[in-house]
CSV table of C-alpha atoms and ligand atoms in Angstrom, one decimal:
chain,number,residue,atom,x,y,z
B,251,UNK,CA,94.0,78.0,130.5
B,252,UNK,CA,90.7,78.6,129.5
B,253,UNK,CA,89.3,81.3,128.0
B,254,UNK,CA,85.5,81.3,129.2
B,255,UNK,CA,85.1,84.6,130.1
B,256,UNK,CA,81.3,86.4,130.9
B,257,UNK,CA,80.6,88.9,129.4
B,258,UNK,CA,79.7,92.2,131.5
B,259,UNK,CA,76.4,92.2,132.8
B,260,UNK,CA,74.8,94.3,130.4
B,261,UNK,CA,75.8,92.9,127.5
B,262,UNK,CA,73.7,90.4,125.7
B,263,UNK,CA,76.0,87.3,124.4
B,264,UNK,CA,75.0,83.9,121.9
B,265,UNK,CA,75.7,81.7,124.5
B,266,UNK,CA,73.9,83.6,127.1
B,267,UNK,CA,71.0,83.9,124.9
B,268,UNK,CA,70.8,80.2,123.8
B,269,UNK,CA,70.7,79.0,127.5
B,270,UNK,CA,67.7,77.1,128.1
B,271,UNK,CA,64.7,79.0,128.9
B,272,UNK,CA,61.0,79.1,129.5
B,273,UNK,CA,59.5,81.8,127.6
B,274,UNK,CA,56.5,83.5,129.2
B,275,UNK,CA,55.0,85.8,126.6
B,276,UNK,CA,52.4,87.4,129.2
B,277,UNK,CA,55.5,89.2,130.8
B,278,UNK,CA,54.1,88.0,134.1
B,279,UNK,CA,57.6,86.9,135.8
B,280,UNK,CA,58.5,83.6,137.0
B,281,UNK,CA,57.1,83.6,140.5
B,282,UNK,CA,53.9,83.0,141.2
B,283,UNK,CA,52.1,86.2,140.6
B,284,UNK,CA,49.1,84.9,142.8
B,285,UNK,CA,51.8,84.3,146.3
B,286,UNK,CA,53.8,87.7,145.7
B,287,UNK,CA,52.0,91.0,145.1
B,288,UNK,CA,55.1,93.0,145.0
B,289,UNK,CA,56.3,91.6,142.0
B,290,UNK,CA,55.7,93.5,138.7
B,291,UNK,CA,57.6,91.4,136.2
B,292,UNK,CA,59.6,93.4,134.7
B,293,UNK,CA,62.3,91.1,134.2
B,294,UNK,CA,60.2,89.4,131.6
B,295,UNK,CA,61.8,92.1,129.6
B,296,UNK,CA,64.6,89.8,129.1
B,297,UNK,CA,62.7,87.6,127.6
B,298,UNK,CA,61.3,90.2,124.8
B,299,UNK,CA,64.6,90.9,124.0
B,300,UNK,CA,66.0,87.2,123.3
B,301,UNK,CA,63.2,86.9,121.2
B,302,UNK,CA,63.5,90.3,119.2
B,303,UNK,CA,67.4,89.4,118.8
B,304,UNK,CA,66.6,85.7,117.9
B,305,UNK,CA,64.4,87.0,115.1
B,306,UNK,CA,66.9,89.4,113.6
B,307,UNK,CA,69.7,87.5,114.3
B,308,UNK,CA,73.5,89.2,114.2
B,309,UNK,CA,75.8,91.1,112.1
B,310,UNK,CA,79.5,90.8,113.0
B,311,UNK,CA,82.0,91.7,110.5
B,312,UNK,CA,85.9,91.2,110.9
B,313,UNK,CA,88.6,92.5,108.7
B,314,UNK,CA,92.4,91.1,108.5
B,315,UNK,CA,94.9,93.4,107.6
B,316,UNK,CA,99.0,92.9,107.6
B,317,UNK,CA,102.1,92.5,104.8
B,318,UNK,CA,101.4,90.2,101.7
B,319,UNK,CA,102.1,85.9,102.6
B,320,UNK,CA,101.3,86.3,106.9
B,321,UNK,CA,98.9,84.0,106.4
B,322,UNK,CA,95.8,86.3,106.4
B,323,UNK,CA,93.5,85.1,104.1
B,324,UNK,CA,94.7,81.5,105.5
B,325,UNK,CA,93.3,82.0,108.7
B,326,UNK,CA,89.9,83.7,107.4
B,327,UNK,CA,89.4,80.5,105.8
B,328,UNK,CA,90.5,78.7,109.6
B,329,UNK,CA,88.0,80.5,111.3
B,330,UNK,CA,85.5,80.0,108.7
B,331,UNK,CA,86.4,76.0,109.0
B,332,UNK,CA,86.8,75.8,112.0
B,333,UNK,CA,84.2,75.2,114.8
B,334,UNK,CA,82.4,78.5,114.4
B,335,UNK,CA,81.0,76.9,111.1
B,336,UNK,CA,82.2,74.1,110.1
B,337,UNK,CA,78.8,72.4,108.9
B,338,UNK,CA,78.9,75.4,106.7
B,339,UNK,CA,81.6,74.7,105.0
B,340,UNK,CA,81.7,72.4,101.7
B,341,UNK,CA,85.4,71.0,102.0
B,342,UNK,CA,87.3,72.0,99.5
B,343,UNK,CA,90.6,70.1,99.7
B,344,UNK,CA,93.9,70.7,97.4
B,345,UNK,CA,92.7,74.2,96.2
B,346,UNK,CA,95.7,76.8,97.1
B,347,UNK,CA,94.6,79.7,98.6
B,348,UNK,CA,96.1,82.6,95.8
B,349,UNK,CA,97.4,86.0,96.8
B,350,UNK,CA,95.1,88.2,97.7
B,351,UNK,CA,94.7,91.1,95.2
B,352,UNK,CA,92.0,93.5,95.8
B,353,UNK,CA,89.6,94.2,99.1
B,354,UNK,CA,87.3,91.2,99.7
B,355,UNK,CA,84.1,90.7,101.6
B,356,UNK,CA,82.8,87.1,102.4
B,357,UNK,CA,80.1,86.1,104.2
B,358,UNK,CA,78.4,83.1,106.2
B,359,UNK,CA,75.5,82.8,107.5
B,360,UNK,CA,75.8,80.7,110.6
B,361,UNK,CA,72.9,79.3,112.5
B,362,UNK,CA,73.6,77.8,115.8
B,363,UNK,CA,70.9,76.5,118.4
B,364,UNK,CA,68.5,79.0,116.7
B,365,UNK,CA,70.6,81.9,116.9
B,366,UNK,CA,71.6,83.3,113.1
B,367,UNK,CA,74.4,85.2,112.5
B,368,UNK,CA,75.8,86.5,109.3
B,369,UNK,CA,79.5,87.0,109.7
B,370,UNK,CA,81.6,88.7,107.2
B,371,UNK,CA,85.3,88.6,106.9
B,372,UNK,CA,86.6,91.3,104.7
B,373,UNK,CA,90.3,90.1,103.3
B,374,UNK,CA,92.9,92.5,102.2
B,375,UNK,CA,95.8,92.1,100.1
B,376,UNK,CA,99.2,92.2,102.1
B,377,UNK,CA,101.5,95.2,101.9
B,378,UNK,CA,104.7,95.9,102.3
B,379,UNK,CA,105.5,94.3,98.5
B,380,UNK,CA,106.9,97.4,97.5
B,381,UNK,CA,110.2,99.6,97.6
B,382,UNK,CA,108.1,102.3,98.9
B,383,UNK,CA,105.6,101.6,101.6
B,384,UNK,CA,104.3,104.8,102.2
B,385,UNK,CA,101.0,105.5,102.4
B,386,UNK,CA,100.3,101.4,102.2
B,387,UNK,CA,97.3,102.0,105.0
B,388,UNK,CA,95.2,104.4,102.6
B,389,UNK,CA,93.1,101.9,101.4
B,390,UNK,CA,92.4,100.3,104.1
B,391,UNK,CA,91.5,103.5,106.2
B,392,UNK,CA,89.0,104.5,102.8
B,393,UNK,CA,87.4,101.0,103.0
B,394,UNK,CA,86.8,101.7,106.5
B,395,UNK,CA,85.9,105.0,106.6
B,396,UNK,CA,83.6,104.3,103.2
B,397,UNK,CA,81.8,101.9,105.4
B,398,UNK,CA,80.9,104.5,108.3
B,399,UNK,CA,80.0,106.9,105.1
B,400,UNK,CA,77.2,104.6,103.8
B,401,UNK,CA,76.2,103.6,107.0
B,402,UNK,CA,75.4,107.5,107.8
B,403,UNK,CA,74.3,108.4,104.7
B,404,UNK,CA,71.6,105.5,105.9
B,405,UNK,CA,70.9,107.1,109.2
B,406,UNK,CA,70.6,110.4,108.1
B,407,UNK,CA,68.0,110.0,105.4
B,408,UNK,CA,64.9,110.8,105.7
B,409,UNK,CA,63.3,107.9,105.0
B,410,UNK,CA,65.9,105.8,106.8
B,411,UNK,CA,65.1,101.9,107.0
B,412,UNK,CA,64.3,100.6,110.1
B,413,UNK,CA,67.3,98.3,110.2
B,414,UNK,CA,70.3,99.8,108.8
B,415,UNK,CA,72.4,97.2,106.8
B,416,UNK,CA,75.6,97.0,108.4
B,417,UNK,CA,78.6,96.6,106.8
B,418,UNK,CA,80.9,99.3,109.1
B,419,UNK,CA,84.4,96.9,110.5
B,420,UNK,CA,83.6,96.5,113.9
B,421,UNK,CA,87.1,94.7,114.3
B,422,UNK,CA,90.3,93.7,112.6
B,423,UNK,CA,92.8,91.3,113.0
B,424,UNK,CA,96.5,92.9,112.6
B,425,UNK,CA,99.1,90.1,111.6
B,426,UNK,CA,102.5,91.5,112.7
B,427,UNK,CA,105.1,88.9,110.9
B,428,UNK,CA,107.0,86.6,113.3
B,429,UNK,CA,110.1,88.1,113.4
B,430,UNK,CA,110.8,87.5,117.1
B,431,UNK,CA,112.3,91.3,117.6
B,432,UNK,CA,110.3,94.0,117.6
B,433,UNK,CA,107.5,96.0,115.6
B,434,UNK,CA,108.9,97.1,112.5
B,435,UNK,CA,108.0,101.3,111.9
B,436,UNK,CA,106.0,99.7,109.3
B,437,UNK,CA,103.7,97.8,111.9
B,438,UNK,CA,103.6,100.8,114.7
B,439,UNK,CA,102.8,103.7,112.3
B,440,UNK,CA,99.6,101.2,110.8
B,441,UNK,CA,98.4,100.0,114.2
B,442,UNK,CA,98.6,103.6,115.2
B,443,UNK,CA,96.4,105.2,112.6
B,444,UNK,CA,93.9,102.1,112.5
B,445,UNK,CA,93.3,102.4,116.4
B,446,UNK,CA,91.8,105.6,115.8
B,447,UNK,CA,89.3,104.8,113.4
B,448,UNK,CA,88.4,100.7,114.1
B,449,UNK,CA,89.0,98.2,117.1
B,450,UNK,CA,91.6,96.3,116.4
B,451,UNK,CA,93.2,92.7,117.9
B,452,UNK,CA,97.1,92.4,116.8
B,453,UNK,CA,97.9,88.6,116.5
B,454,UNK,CA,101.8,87.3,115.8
B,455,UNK,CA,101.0,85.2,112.3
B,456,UNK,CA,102.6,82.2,111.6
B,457,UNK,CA,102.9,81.6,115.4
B,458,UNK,CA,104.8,78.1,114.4
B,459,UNK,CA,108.1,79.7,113.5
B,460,UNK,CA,109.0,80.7,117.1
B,461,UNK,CA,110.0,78.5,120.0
B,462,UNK,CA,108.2,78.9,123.3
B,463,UNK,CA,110.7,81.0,124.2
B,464,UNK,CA,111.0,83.5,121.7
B,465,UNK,CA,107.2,83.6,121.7
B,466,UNK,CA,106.4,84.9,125.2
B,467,UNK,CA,109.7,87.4,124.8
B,468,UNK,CA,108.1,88.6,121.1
B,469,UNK,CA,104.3,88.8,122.8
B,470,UNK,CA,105.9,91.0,126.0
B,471,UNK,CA,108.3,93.4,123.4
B,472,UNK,CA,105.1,93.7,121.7
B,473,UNK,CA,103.0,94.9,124.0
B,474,UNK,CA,105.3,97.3,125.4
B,475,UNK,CA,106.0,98.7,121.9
B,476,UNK,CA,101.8,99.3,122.0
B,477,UNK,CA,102.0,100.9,125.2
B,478,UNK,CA,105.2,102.8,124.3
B,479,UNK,CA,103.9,104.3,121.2
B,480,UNK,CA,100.4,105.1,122.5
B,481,UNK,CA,98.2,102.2,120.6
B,482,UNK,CA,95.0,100.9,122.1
B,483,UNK,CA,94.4,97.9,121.1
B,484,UNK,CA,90.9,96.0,122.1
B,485,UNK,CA,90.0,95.5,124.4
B,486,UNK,CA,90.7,99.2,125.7
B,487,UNK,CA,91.2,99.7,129.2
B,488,UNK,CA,89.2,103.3,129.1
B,489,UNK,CA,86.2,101.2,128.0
B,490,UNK,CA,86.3,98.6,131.2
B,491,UNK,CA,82.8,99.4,132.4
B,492,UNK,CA,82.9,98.0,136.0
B,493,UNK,CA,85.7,95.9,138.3
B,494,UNK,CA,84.6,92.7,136.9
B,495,UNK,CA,85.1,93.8,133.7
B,496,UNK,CA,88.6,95.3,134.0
B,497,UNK,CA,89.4,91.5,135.5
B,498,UNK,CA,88.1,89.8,132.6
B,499,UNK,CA,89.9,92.7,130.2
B,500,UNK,CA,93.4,92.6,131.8
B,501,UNK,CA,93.5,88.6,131.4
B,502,UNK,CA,92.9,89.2,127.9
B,503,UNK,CA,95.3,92.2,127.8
B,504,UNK,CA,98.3,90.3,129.2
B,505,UNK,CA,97.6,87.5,126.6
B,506,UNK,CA,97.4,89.8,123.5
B,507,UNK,CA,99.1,89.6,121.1
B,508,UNK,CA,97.7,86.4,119.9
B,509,UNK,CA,100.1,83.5,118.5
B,510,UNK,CA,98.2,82.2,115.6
B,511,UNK,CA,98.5,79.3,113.2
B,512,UNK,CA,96.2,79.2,110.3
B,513,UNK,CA,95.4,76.0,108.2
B,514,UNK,CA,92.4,74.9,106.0
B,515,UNK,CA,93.8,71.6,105.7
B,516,UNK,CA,91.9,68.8,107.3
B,517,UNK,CA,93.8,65.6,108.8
B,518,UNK,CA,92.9,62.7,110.7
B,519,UNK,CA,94.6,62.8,114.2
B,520,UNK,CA,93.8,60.4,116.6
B,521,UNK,CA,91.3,59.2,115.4
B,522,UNK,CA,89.4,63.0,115.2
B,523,UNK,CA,89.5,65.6,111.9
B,524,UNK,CA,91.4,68.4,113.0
B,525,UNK,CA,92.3,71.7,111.0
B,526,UNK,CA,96.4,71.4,111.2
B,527,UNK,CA,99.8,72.1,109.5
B,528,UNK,CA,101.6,69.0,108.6
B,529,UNK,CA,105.3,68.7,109.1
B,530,UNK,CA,108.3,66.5,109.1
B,531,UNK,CA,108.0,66.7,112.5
B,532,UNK,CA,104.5,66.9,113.3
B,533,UNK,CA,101.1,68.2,113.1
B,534,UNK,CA,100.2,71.0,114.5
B,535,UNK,CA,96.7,71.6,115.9
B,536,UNK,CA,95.6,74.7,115.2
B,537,UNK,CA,92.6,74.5,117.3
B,538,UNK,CA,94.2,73.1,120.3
B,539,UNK,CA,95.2,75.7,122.5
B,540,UNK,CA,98.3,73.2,123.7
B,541,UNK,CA,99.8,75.0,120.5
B,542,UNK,CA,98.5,78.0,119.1
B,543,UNK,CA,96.3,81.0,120.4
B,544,UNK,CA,93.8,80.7,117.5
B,545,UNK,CA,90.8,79.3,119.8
B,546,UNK,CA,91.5,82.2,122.1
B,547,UNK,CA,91.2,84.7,119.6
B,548,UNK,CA,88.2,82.8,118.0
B,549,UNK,CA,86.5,82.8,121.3
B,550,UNK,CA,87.2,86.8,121.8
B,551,UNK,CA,85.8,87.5,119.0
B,552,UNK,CA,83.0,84.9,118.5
B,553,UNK,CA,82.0,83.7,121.7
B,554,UNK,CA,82.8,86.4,124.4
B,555,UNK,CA,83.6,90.0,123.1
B,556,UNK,CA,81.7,90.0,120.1
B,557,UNK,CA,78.7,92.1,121.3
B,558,UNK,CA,81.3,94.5,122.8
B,559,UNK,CA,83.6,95.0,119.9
B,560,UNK,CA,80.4,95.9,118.2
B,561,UNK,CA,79.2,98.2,120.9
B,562,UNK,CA,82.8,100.3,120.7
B,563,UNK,CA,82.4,100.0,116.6
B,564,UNK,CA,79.7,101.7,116.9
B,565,UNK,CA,79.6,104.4,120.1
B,566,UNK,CA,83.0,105.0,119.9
B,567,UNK,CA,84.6,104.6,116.6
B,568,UNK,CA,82.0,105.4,114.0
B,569,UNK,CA,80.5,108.2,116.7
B,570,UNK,CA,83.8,109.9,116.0
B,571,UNK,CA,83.1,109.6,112.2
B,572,UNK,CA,80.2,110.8,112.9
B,573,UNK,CA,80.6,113.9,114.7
B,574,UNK,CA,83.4,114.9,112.3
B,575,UNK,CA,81.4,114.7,109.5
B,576,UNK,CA,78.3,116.7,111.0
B,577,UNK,CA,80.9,119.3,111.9
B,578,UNK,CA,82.5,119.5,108.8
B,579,UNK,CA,79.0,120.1,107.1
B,580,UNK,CA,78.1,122.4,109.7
B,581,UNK,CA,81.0,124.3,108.9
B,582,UNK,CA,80.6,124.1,105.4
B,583,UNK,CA,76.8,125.5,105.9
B,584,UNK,CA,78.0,128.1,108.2
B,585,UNK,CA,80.4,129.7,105.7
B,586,UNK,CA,77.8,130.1,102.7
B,587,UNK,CA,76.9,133.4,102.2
B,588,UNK,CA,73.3,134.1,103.0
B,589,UNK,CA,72.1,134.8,99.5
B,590,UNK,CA,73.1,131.5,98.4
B,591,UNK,CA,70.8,130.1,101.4
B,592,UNK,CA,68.4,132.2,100.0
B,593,UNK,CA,68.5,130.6,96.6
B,594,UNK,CA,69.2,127.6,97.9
B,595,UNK,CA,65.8,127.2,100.4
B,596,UNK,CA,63.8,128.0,96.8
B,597,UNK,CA,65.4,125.0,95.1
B,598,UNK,CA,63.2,122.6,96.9
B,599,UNK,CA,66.5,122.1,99.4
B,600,UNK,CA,68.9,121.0,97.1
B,601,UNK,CA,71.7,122.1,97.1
B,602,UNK,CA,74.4,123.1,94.5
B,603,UNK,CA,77.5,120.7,94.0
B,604,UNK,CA,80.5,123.2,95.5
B,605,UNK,CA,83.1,122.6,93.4
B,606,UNK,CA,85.8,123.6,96.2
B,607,UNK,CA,84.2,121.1,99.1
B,608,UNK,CA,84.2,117.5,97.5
B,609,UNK,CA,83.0,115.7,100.3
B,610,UNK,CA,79.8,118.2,101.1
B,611,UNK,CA,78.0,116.5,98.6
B,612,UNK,CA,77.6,113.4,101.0
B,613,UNK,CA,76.4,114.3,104.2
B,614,UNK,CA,77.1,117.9,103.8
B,615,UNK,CA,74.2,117.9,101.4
B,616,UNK,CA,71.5,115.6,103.1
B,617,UNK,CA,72.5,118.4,106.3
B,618,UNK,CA,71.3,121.2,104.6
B,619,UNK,CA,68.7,120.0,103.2
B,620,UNK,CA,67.7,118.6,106.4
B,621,UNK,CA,67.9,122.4,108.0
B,622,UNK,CA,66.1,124.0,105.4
B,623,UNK,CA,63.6,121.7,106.0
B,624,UNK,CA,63.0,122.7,109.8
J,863,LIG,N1,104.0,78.2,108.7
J,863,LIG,C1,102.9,78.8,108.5
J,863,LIG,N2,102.5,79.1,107.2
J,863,LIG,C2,101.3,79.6,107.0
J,863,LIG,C3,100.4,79.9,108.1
J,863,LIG,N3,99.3,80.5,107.6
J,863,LIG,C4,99.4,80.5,106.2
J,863,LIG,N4,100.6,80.0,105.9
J,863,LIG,C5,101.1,79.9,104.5
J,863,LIG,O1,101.6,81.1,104.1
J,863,LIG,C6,101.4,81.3,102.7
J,863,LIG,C7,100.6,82.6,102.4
J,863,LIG,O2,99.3,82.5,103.0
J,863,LIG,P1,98.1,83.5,102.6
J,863,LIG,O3,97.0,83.1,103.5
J,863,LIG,O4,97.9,83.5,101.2
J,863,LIG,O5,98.7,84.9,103.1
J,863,LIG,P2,98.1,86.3,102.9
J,863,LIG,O6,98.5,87.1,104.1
J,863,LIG,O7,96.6,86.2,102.6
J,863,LIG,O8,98.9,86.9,101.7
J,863,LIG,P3,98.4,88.1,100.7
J,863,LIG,O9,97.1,87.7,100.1
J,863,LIG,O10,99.5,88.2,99.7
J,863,LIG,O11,98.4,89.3,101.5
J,863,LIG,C8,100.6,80.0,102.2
J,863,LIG,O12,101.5,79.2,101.7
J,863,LIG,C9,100.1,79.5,103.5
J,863,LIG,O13,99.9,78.1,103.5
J,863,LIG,C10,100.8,79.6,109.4
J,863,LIG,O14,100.2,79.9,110.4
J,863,LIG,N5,102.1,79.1,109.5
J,864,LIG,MG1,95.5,86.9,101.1
């Protein structure tokens, strides 16, 4: 099966916006204005924006999260080989891929057809590694939530650029570990906490352990495990915008999670240079779908879904950050006593640090100065 889905009709996608086209800068439309006096041309707007987004180009960033040795930063590397930049890439052959030990950012710039796009895979370092895993997903919820914290901090300034940088997650690969049961507590009580804050696309790692079999019984336990313990995973049904999205969505839905196999390793098969996993028995082709999900979830992310994973990053999951933090600084202003306001309004709106609130001093700050100002 193939995985060539369009994207809703609103939403603006690379390969949609590489299609061949004739540009017509006057905006005049592409019948003959002279022949049909109704016509205004206002789908020449479509135009406009291709262009706009051409010259700015794209911003997508992906993060992989899941316990130490699944293979993540493996399959960053895959993705990063493989066709979505593969001219990019200097090949780098017998160099082992170490253990990842502290929260990585790389990034590619990619330029296809005209279209540039900078994508950014942020790599974490695997949990699970110790006696006690408590706790394990606190750094990954502060990277996150850090992100959404600069990113506001931009937006709210008063002098705010006129193109944010954007470095918030706008999706992240969880590996669950192949076991072929079920989600360990481990797994559930991450996923649950991350869907809150970030999309996120759960993918079996090291897809090459199970048979057939025990693969489509581990994908169906798995997604009634989500369902079961209330995690929405991308894409999320409550966010189908119209009939023809929910179709493409549920096909998408009943294939998740993923089956990935990860390589970086080049061979000759067939004549053709594939990424693959050699074994005694075989290679196997991680871009051919005949074996693993990975070109699925490359052309999710990549190819189909990309500018709607970014559209619920951003009015969904950093609107919530948002709205929290405005709240929490409105609060914080509303329970200063007025005589501080006072004092406050005379020192050219800045405000004092308060020792007891350490977060006001972000957004909580730029607020008030903000209202004194009106
Ligand atoms: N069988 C199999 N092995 C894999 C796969 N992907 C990666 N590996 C191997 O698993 C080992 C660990 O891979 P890494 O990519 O370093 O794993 P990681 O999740 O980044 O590990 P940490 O950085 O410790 O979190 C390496 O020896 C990889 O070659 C896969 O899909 N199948
Ligand atoms: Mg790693």
């Amino acid at each position: 099966m193939s995985l060539r889905l369009r994207l809703p009709h609103h939403h603006s996608n690379m390969s949609e916006s590489t299609k061949p086209h004739h540009p017509n800068p006057q905006g005049k439309g592409e019948k003959t204005p002279g022949t049909d006096f109704s016509y205004v041309g206002i789908d020449a707007i479509l135009e406009q924006m291709r262009r706009k987004a051409m010259k700015q180009g794209f911003e997508f960033n992906i993060m992989v999260v899941g316990q130490s040795g699944l293979g993540k930063s493996t399959l960053m590397n895959t993705l990063f080989k493989s066709k979505v930049s593969r001219k990019s890439v200097q090949p780098n052959p017998e160099e082992k891929i170490p253990k990842t030990i502290e929260i990585k950012s790389i990034s590619h710039d990619i330029e296809e057809k005209g279209v540039r796009m900078k994508l950014t895979v942020i790599d974490t370092p695997g949990f699970g590694d110790q006696i006690n895993n408590e706790n394990c997903w606190q750094p990954i919820m502060k990277f996150i939530n850090d992100q959404y914290e600069v990113y506001l901090q931009e937006e709210i300034n008063i002098n705010r650029k006129k193109r944010i940088p954007d470095s918030r997650v706008h999706c992240c690969i969880y590996f669950i570990p192949p076991t072929g049961h079920c989600l360990r507590p481990l797994d559930v009580e991450f996923m649950r906490r991350l869907s809150k804050v970030v999309n996120i696309v759960p993918v079996i790692a090291k897809a090459d352990t199970l048979t057939l079999e025990e693969r489509d019984y581990f994908k169906q336990t798995i997604r009634e495990e989500l369902r079961a313990n209330g995690i929405d995973v991308y894409p999320q049904k409550e966010f189908d915008e119209d009939a023809d999205d929910r179709i493409i969505n549920d096909k998408i839905r009943e294939m998740i999670p993923f089956a990935v196999v990860g390589s970086d390793q080049e061979y000759q098969v067939n004549g053709k240079r594939i990424l693959g996993r050699k074994t005694k028995w075989g290679t196997i082709e991680v871009e051919n779908i005949a074996h693993c999900e990975f070109a699925y979830l490359r052309d999710l992310l990549i190819r189909t879904h990309m500018q709607n994973i970014k559209d619920i990053a951003g009015s969904i999951h950093y609107e919530t950050y948002r709205v929290r933090r405005l709240n929490e600084s409105n609060a914080h202003f509303a329970s200063l006593p007025s005589d501080h306001l006072a004092l406050q309004s005379k020192t050219n709106g800045q405000p004092e640090e308060q020792p007891g609130a350490p977060q006001a001093n972000g957004v909580a700050a730029q607020h008030e100065a903000l209202s004194h100002e009106m």
